[in-house]
């Protein structure tokens, strides 16, 4: 019989911490190794400070730090803001001691306006102990990838599941695209770890998630890039997801540009389709919705699971400048830090003219 104390108790972390951890009913913390693993996990969570990443060497073994600067692949579940610093409520769903580690499964949630629970992510952390019984994290991604296959093509190390038949032609196409980008921008090759699977959900599971809000919905090609460790995750487009590779090469050159996504869309399309393909879909939507206001480009971001109109518009802007001045024009364009400057200095358009300008440009560029 569980002690009453175990019923949804809260564990207060260190002062100035950004999260509070709760235990779900039925979680047993009576074992010594479980208590030690829980204290270690609590300390890790408390060590996050805003967007800052704690000293990973305090929690992860050197074998993991040699693989990645940020071994914790569950930090960025949703975006570039650390999951532990998003103000979520952390609830440990269960703690299970095994022969090799203590498994901690945690739900990250926030309440909506009606105080209903919205789950952001469910993570799995493995706390192991060394020879002197000091705790450290075992990486669920490393555990999962032990069953995967690898293949190196030029500067890319591909990682893929056993069921996948490697497509050398697609890999060669990606290599040619990369070589062209390097030549145009005067860049040297960077070593890239490229993880691919049939869909994004499988990749999230490999990283250690049971769930994130990015999972589910209509299956469409998708990916993400990690420029901290030069990694690409590709769900649904196999060996040639050039879009995410463009981010690795060019994002760090223009960290304040609002057109980072647009530059990748210009060079490589989005979700397996070209800028023009997406602009045709945006045109169809705008013809049916004359009330849609495009003045704030970033707020016009969703019409359906297949097209992000904001990124399509960004890609169009890059395309329009490239047609006139090539890469030198793109390099100038990417130096602007706001849409206001982009529209005014590149197109001589004031804020009140943006909606009409974009509507006409989208219609024109979708048929060129």
CSV table of C-alpha atoms in Angstrom, one decimal:
chain,number,residue,atom,x,y,z
A,1,UNK,CA,0.0,0.0,0.0
A,2,UNK,CA,1.4,3.4,-1.1
A,3,UNK,CA,2.0,6.0,1.6
A,4,UNK,CA,-0.3,9.0,1.5
A,5,UNK,CA,2.8,11.2,1.1
A,6,UNK,CA,3.3,9.8,-2.4
A,7,UNK,CA,0.0,11.1,-3.7
A,8,UNK,CA,1.0,14.0,-6.0
A,9,UNK,CA,3.6,15.5,-3.7
A,10,UNK,CA,5.7,18.4,-5.0
A,11,UNK,CA,9.5,18.5,-4.8
A,12,UNK,CA,10.7,22.0,-4.4
A,13,UNK,CA,13.9,22.7,-6.3
A,14,UNK,CA,16.7,25.1,-5.5
A,15,UNK,CA,16.0,28.8,-5.2
A,16,UNK,CA,15.7,30.7,-8.4
A,17,UNK,CA,14.9,27.6,-10.4
A,18,UNK,CA,12.6,27.7,-13.3
A,19,UNK,CA,10.5,24.6,-12.7
A,20,UNK,CA,8.8,22.7,-10.1
A,21,UNK,CA,8.5,18.9,-10.3
A,22,UNK,CA,5.5,16.9,-9.1
A,23,UNK,CA,5.1,13.2,-8.6
A,24,UNK,CA,2.1,11.4,-10.1
A,25,UNK,CA,0.1,9.2,-7.7
A,26,UNK,CA,1.6,5.8,-7.3
A,27,UNK,CA,5.2,6.9,-7.9
A,28,UNK,CA,7.3,5.0,-5.3
A,29,UNK,CA,10.5,6.9,-4.1
A,30,UNK,CA,11.3,4.5,-1.2
A,31,UNK,CA,14.4,2.9,-2.8
A,32,UNK,CA,17.7,4.5,-2.1
A,33,UNK,CA,18.8,4.5,-5.8
A,34,UNK,CA,15.5,6.1,-6.8
A,35,UNK,CA,16.0,8.9,-4.3
A,36,UNK,CA,19.5,9.5,-5.5
A,37,UNK,CA,18.4,9.5,-9.2
A,38,UNK,CA,15.6,11.9,-8.4
A,39,UNK,CA,17.9,14.3,-6.6
A,40,UNK,CA,20.2,14.2,-9.6
A,41,UNK,CA,17.4,14.9,-12.0
A,42,UNK,CA,16.0,17.7,-9.9
A,43,UNK,CA,19.5,19.3,-9.8
A,44,UNK,CA,19.7,19.1,-13.5
A,45,UNK,CA,16.3,20.8,-14.0
A,46,UNK,CA,17.2,23.5,-11.5
A,47,UNK,CA,20.5,24.2,-13.3
A,48,UNK,CA,18.7,25.7,-16.3
A,49,UNK,CA,18.5,29.5,-16.2
A,50,UNK,CA,16.4,31.1,-18.8
A,51,UNK,CA,17.8,30.2,-22.2
A,52,UNK,CA,21.2,29.2,-20.7
A,53,UNK,CA,22.3,25.6,-21.0
A,54,UNK,CA,24.0,24.2,-17.8
A,55,UNK,CA,27.5,22.7,-17.8
A,56,UNK,CA,26.7,19.4,-19.5
A,57,UNK,CA,29.9,17.8,-18.1
A,58,UNK,CA,28.3,17.8,-14.6
A,59,UNK,CA,25.6,15.4,-15.8
A,60,UNK,CA,26.7,13.6,-19.0
A,61,UNK,CA,29.7,11.3,-19.5
A,62,UNK,CA,32.6,12.2,-21.7
A,63,UNK,CA,31.6,9.5,-24.2
A,64,UNK,CA,28.4,11.6,-24.9
A,65,UNK,CA,30.1,14.9,-24.9
A,66,UNK,CA,32.5,13.7,-27.6
A,67,UNK,CA,29.5,13.0,-29.8
A,68,UNK,CA,27.6,16.2,-29.2
A,69,UNK,CA,28.1,19.5,-27.4
A,70,UNK,CA,24.5,19.2,-26.2
A,71,UNK,CA,23.9,15.5,-25.5
A,72,UNK,CA,20.4,16.0,-24.2
A,73,UNK,CA,18.4,15.7,-27.4
A,74,UNK,CA,15.1,16.4,-25.5
A,75,UNK,CA,15.9,20.0,-24.5
A,76,UNK,CA,14.6,21.5,-27.8
A,77,UNK,CA,11.3,19.7,-28.1
A,78,UNK,CA,9.4,22.5,-29.6
A,79,UNK,CA,11.8,25.3,-30.7
A,80,UNK,CA,15.1,26.9,-29.8
A,81,UNK,CA,14.0,27.7,-26.3
A,82,UNK,CA,15.0,25.0,-23.7
A,83,UNK,CA,12.0,22.9,-22.7
A,84,UNK,CA,12.9,23.3,-19.0
A,85,UNK,CA,12.7,27.1,-19.3
A,86,UNK,CA,9.3,27.3,-20.9
A,87,UNK,CA,7.3,27.6,-17.6
A,88,UNK,CA,5.8,24.1,-18.0
A,89,UNK,CA,4.6,22.0,-15.1
A,90,UNK,CA,6.8,18.9,-14.7
A,91,UNK,CA,5.0,15.8,-13.5
A,92,UNK,CA,7.0,12.6,-13.1
A,93,UNK,CA,4.6,9.9,-14.4
A,94,UNK,CA,6.7,7.0,-13.2
A,95,UNK,CA,10.2,6.0,-12.0
A,96,UNK,CA,11.3,2.5,-12.8
A,97,UNK,CA,14.6,1.1,-11.5
A,98,UNK,CA,16.2,-1.4,-13.9
A,99,UNK,CA,19.4,-3.4,-13.8
A,100,UNK,CA,21.3,-0.7,-15.7
A,101,UNK,CA,19.6,2.6,-14.8
A,102,UNK,CA,16.6,4.4,-13.2
A,103,UNK,CA,14.1,5.3,-15.8
A,104,UNK,CA,12.3,8.7,-15.2
A,105,UNK,CA,9.3,9.5,-17.4
A,106,UNK,CA,8.2,13.1,-17.2
A,107,UNK,CA,5.2,15.0,-18.6
A,108,UNK,CA,5.6,18.7,-19.4
A,109,UNK,CA,2.3,20.6,-19.4
A,110,UNK,CA,0.7,24.0,-19.2
A,111,UNK,CA,-2.9,25.0,-18.4
A,112,UNK,CA,-5.1,26.7,-20.9
A,113,UNK,CA,-7.5,29.6,-20.1
A,114,UNK,CA,-10.0,27.1,-18.7
A,115,UNK,CA,-7.3,25.4,-16.6
A,116,UNK,CA,-7.4,22.3,-18.8
A,117,UNK,CA,-4.1,20.5,-19.1
A,118,UNK,CA,-2.2,20.9,-22.4
A,119,UNK,CA,0.7,18.4,-22.7
A,120,UNK,CA,3.8,19.8,-24.4
A,121,UNK,CA,6.0,16.8,-24.2
A,122,UNK,CA,6.6,13.5,-22.4
A,123,UNK,CA,10.3,12.6,-22.0
A,124,UNK,CA,12.4,9.6,-20.9
A,125,UNK,CA,15.6,10.1,-18.9
A,126,UNK,CA,17.9,7.3,-17.8
A,127,UNK,CA,20.0,7.8,-14.7
A,128,UNK,CA,22.8,5.4,-14.3
A,129,UNK,CA,25.6,5.1,-11.6
A,130,UNK,CA,29.3,4.8,-12.1
A,131,UNK,CA,31.7,2.5,-10.1
A,132,UNK,CA,31.7,4.8,-7.1
A,133,UNK,CA,27.9,5.2,-7.4
A,134,UNK,CA,27.9,8.7,-8.7
A,135,UNK,CA,24.9,9.3,-11.0
A,136,UNK,CA,25.0,10.3,-14.7
A,137,UNK,CA,22.6,10.3,-17.6
A,138,UNK,CA,22.5,7.6,-20.2
A,139,UNK,CA,21.3,8.9,-23.5
A,140,UNK,CA,18.2,7.2,-24.9
A,141,UNK,CA,19.2,8.4,-28.4
A,142,UNK,CA,22.6,6.6,-28.1
A,143,UNK,CA,20.7,3.5,-27.0
A,144,UNK,CA,18.3,3.7,-29.9
A,145,UNK,CA,20.9,4.4,-32.5
A,146,UNK,CA,22.9,1.3,-31.6
A,147,UNK,CA,20.4,-0.6,-33.7
A,148,UNK,CA,20.6,1.8,-36.7
A,149,UNK,CA,23.0,1.8,-39.7
A,150,UNK,CA,25.4,4.4,-40.9
A,151,UNK,CA,26.9,5.5,-44.2
A,152,UNK,CA,29.3,8.3,-45.0
A,153,UNK,CA,29.0,10.3,-48.2
A,154,UNK,CA,31.5,13.2,-48.6
A,155,UNK,CA,30.9,15.4,-45.5
A,156,UNK,CA,27.6,13.7,-44.4
A,157,UNK,CA,27.3,10.7,-42.0
A,158,UNK,CA,23.9,9.2,-42.6
A,159,UNK,CA,22.1,7.4,-39.8
A,160,UNK,CA,19.0,5.3,-40.7
A,161,UNK,CA,16.9,2.5,-39.3
A,162,UNK,CA,17.5,-1.1,-40.4
A,163,UNK,CA,14.3,-1.3,-42.5
A,164,UNK,CA,15.5,1.6,-44.8
A,165,UNK,CA,17.3,0.8,-48.1
A,166,UNK,CA,19.9,3.5,-48.6
A,167,UNK,CA,19.3,5.6,-51.7
A,168,UNK,CA,22.8,6.5,-53.1
A,169,UNK,CA,21.3,8.7,-55.9
A,170,UNK,CA,19.5,10.9,-53.5
A,171,UNK,CA,22.6,11.2,-51.4
A,172,UNK,CA,24.7,12.2,-54.4
A,173,UNK,CA,22.1,14.8,-55.3
A,174,UNK,CA,22.4,16.3,-51.9
A,175,UNK,CA,26.2,16.3,-52.1
A,176,UNK,CA,26.0,18.2,-55.5
A,177,UNK,CA,23.6,20.8,-54.0
A,178,UNK,CA,25.9,21.3,-51.0
A,179,UNK,CA,29.0,21.7,-53.2
A,180,UNK,CA,27.1,24.3,-55.3
A,181,UNK,CA,26.1,26.2,-52.1
A,182,UNK,CA,29.7,26.1,-50.8
A,183,UNK,CA,31.0,27.5,-54.1
A,184,UNK,CA,28.4,30.3,-54.3
A,185,UNK,CA,28.9,31.5,-50.8
A,186,UNK,CA,32.6,30.8,-50.5
A,187,UNK,CA,32.2,28.3,-47.6
A,188,UNK,CA,34.1,25.3,-46.5
A,189,UNK,CA,32.4,21.9,-46.0
A,190,UNK,CA,31.1,21.2,-42.5
A,191,UNK,CA,30.7,17.7,-41.1
A,192,UNK,CA,27.0,16.8,-40.7
A,193,UNK,CA,25.2,14.0,-38.9
A,194,UNK,CA,22.1,13.3,-40.9
A,195,UNK,CA,19.3,11.2,-39.2
A,196,UNK,CA,16.5,10.0,-41.4
A,197,UNK,CA,13.3,7.9,-41.0
A,198,UNK,CA,9.9,7.5,-42.6
A,199,UNK,CA,8.3,10.2,-40.5
A,200,UNK,CA,9.1,12.8,-37.8
A,201,UNK,CA,7.4,10.9,-35.0
A,202,UNK,CA,10.0,8.1,-35.3
A,203,UNK,CA,12.8,10.6,-35.0
A,204,UNK,CA,11.3,12.1,-31.9
A,205,UNK,CA,11.0,8.7,-30.4
A,206,UNK,CA,14.7,8.0,-31.1
A,207,UNK,CA,15.6,11.2,-29.4
A,208,UNK,CA,13.8,10.0,-26.2
A,209,UNK,CA,10.3,11.4,-26.5
A,210,UNK,CA,7.1,9.5,-26.0
A,211,UNK,CA,5.3,12.6,-27.2
A,212,UNK,CA,5.8,16.3,-28.2
A,213,UNK,CA,3.2,18.7,-29.6
A,214,UNK,CA,5.1,18.5,-32.9
A,215,UNK,CA,4.1,14.8,-33.4
A,216,UNK,CA,1.0,13.4,-35.0
A,217,UNK,CA,-1.3,15.2,-37.6
A,218,UNK,CA,-1.3,14.5,-41.3
A,219,UNK,CA,2.0,12.8,-42.4
A,220,UNK,CA,3.9,15.3,-44.5
A,221,UNK,CA,7.7,15.5,-45.1
A,222,UNK,CA,9.4,17.5,-42.3
A,223,UNK,CA,12.7,18.1,-40.7
A,224,UNK,CA,14.8,20.2,-38.4
A,225,UNK,CA,18.4,21.3,-38.1
A,226,UNK,CA,20.6,21.7,-35.1
A,227,UNK,CA,23.5,24.1,-35.8
A,228,UNK,CA,25.0,23.6,-32.3
A,229,UNK,CA,26.0,20.1,-33.3
A,230,UNK,CA,25.6,20.2,-37.1
A,231,UNK,CA,22.8,17.7,-37.1
A,232,UNK,CA,19.9,17.3,-39.5
A,233,UNK,CA,16.7,15.3,-38.7
A,234,UNK,CA,14.7,14.3,-41.8
A,235,UNK,CA,11.3,12.6,-41.7
A,236,UNK,CA,9.9,11.6,-45.1
A,237,UNK,CA,12.4,12.9,-47.6
A,238,UNK,CA,15.1,10.3,-47.3
A,239,UNK,CA,18.7,11.2,-48.1
A,240,UNK,CA,18.1,14.6,-49.8
A,241,UNK,CA,16.6,17.1,-47.4
A,242,UNK,CA,18.7,20.0,-48.7
A,243,UNK,CA,16.5,22.6,-46.9
A,244,UNK,CA,17.8,21.7,-43.4
A,245,UNK,CA,21.4,21.5,-44.6
A,246,UNK,CA,21.1,25.1,-45.9
A,247,UNK,CA,20.2,26.2,-42.4
A,248,UNK,CA,23.4,24.6,-41.1
A,249,UNK,CA,25.5,26.5,-43.6
A,250,UNK,CA,23.9,29.9,-43.6
A,251,UNK,CA,21.9,30.6,-40.4
A,252,UNK,CA,25.0,31.5,-38.4
A,253,UNK,CA,26.0,34.1,-41.0
A,254,UNK,CA,22.8,36.1,-40.4
A,255,UNK,CA,21.5,35.3,-36.9
A,256,UNK,CA,19.2,38.3,-36.7
A,257,UNK,CA,17.7,38.0,-40.2
A,258,UNK,CA,13.9,37.4,-40.3
A,259,UNK,CA,14.5,35.6,-43.6
A,260,UNK,CA,16.5,32.6,-42.4
A,261,UNK,CA,13.7,30.2,-43.2
A,262,UNK,CA,13.1,32.0,-46.5
A,263,UNK,CA,16.6,31.5,-47.7
A,264,UNK,CA,16.4,27.7,-47.1
A,265,UNK,CA,13.0,27.7,-48.9
A,266,UNK,CA,14.5,29.6,-51.8
A,267,UNK,CA,17.3,27.1,-52.2
A,268,UNK,CA,15.5,23.9,-51.4
A,269,UNK,CA,11.8,24.4,-51.2
A,270,UNK,CA,9.8,23.2,-48.2
A,271,UNK,CA,8.3,19.8,-47.3
A,272,UNK,CA,9.4,18.4,-50.7
A,273,UNK,CA,8.0,21.2,-52.9
A,274,UNK,CA,9.3,24.3,-54.6
A,275,UNK,CA,8.6,27.9,-53.7
A,276,UNK,CA,6.4,28.2,-56.8
A,277,UNK,CA,4.3,25.2,-55.7
A,278,UNK,CA,3.6,26.7,-52.3
A,279,UNK,CA,2.9,30.2,-53.7
A,280,UNK,CA,0.2,28.6,-56.0
A,281,UNK,CA,-1.4,27.2,-52.8
A,282,UNK,CA,-1.1,30.5,-51.0
A,283,UNK,CA,-2.7,32.3,-54.1
A,284,UNK,CA,-5.7,29.9,-53.9
A,285,UNK,CA,-6.1,30.6,-50.3
A,286,UNK,CA,-5.9,34.4,-50.7
A,287,UNK,CA,-8.5,34.3,-53.5
A,288,UNK,CA,-10.9,32.7,-51.1
A,289,UNK,CA,-10.0,34.9,-48.2
A,290,UNK,CA,-9.8,38.6,-49.3
A,291,UNK,CA,-10.0,39.5,-45.6
A,292,UNK,CA,-6.5,38.0,-44.9
A,293,UNK,CA,-4.0,40.7,-44.0
A,294,UNK,CA,-0.3,40.0,-44.9
A,295,UNK,CA,1.1,43.1,-43.3
A,296,UNK,CA,2.7,41.0,-40.5
A,297,UNK,CA,4.3,38.2,-42.4
A,298,UNK,CA,5.2,36.0,-39.4
A,299,UNK,CA,1.5,36.0,-38.2
A,300,UNK,CA,0.3,34.5,-41.5
A,301,UNK,CA,1.9,31.1,-40.9
A,302,UNK,CA,-0.8,28.4,-41.3
A,303,UNK,CA,-3.4,27.5,-43.9
A,304,UNK,CA,-3.1,23.7,-43.9
A,305,UNK,CA,-0.5,20.9,-43.1
A,306,UNK,CA,1.2,21.2,-46.5
A,307,UNK,CA,2.1,24.9,-46.8
A,308,UNK,CA,3.4,27.5,-44.4
A,309,UNK,CA,2.5,30.7,-46.2
A,310,UNK,CA,4.9,32.8,-44.1
A,311,UNK,CA,7.9,30.7,-45.2
A,312,UNK,CA,6.7,30.7,-48.8
A,313,UNK,CA,6.5,34.5,-48.7
A,314,UNK,CA,10.0,34.7,-47.3
A,315,UNK,CA,11.3,32.3,-50.0
A,316,UNK,CA,9.6,34.5,-52.6
A,317,UNK,CA,11.3,37.6,-51.3
A,318,UNK,CA,14.7,35.9,-51.6
A,319,UNK,CA,13.8,34.7,-55.1
A,320,UNK,CA,12.8,38.2,-56.2
A,321,UNK,CA,16.1,39.7,-55.0
A,322,UNK,CA,18.1,36.8,-56.4
A,323,UNK,CA,16.6,37.2,-59.9
A,324,UNK,CA,17.8,40.8,-60.0
A,325,UNK,CA,21.3,40.6,-58.3
A,326,UNK,CA,22.1,37.0,-57.6
A,327,UNK,CA,24.0,36.0,-54.4
A,328,UNK,CA,25.4,39.5,-53.8
A,329,UNK,CA,21.8,40.7,-53.5
A,330,UNK,CA,20.9,37.8,-51.1
A,331,UNK,CA,23.9,38.7,-48.9
A,332,UNK,CA,22.7,42.3,-48.7
A,333,UNK,CA,19.1,41.2,-48.1
A,334,UNK,CA,20.1,38.9,-45.2
A,335,UNK,CA,21.8,41.8,-43.3
A,336,UNK,CA,18.4,43.5,-42.6
A,337,UNK,CA,17.1,42.8,-39.1
A,338,UNK,CA,13.4,43.6,-39.7
A,339,UNK,CA,10.7,43.3,-42.3
A,340,UNK,CA,10.2,47.1,-42.2
A,341,UNK,CA,13.7,47.6,-43.5
A,342,UNK,CA,13.4,44.8,-46.1
A,343,UNK,CA,10.2,46.2,-47.6
A,344,UNK,CA,11.4,49.9,-47.5
A,345,UNK,CA,15.0,49.5,-48.6
A,346,UNK,CA,14.6,46.7,-51.1
A,347,UNK,CA,11.1,47.4,-52.6
A,348,UNK,CA,10.4,51.0,-51.5
A,349,UNK,CA,7.2,49.8,-49.7
A,350,UNK,CA,5.7,51.4,-46.6
A,351,UNK,CA,3.8,49.4,-44.0
A,352,UNK,CA,0.4,50.3,-45.3
A,353,UNK,CA,1.3,49.0,-48.7
A,354,UNK,CA,2.7,45.7,-47.7
A,355,UNK,CA,-0.6,43.7,-47.9
A,356,UNK,CA,-1.3,44.8,-51.5
A,357,UNK,CA,2.3,44.4,-52.6
A,358,UNK,CA,2.6,40.9,-51.3
A,359,UNK,CA,-0.8,39.8,-52.7
A,360,UNK,CA,0.2,41.0,-56.2
A,361,UNK,CA,3.8,39.6,-55.9
A,362,UNK,CA,2.5,36.2,-54.7
A,363,UNK,CA,0.0,36.0,-57.7
A,364,UNK,CA,2.7,37.0,-60.1
A,365,UNK,CA,5.5,34.8,-58.8
A,366,UNK,CA,3.2,31.7,-58.6
A,367,UNK,CA,2.8,31.7,-62.4
A,368,UNK,CA,6.3,32.7,-63.6
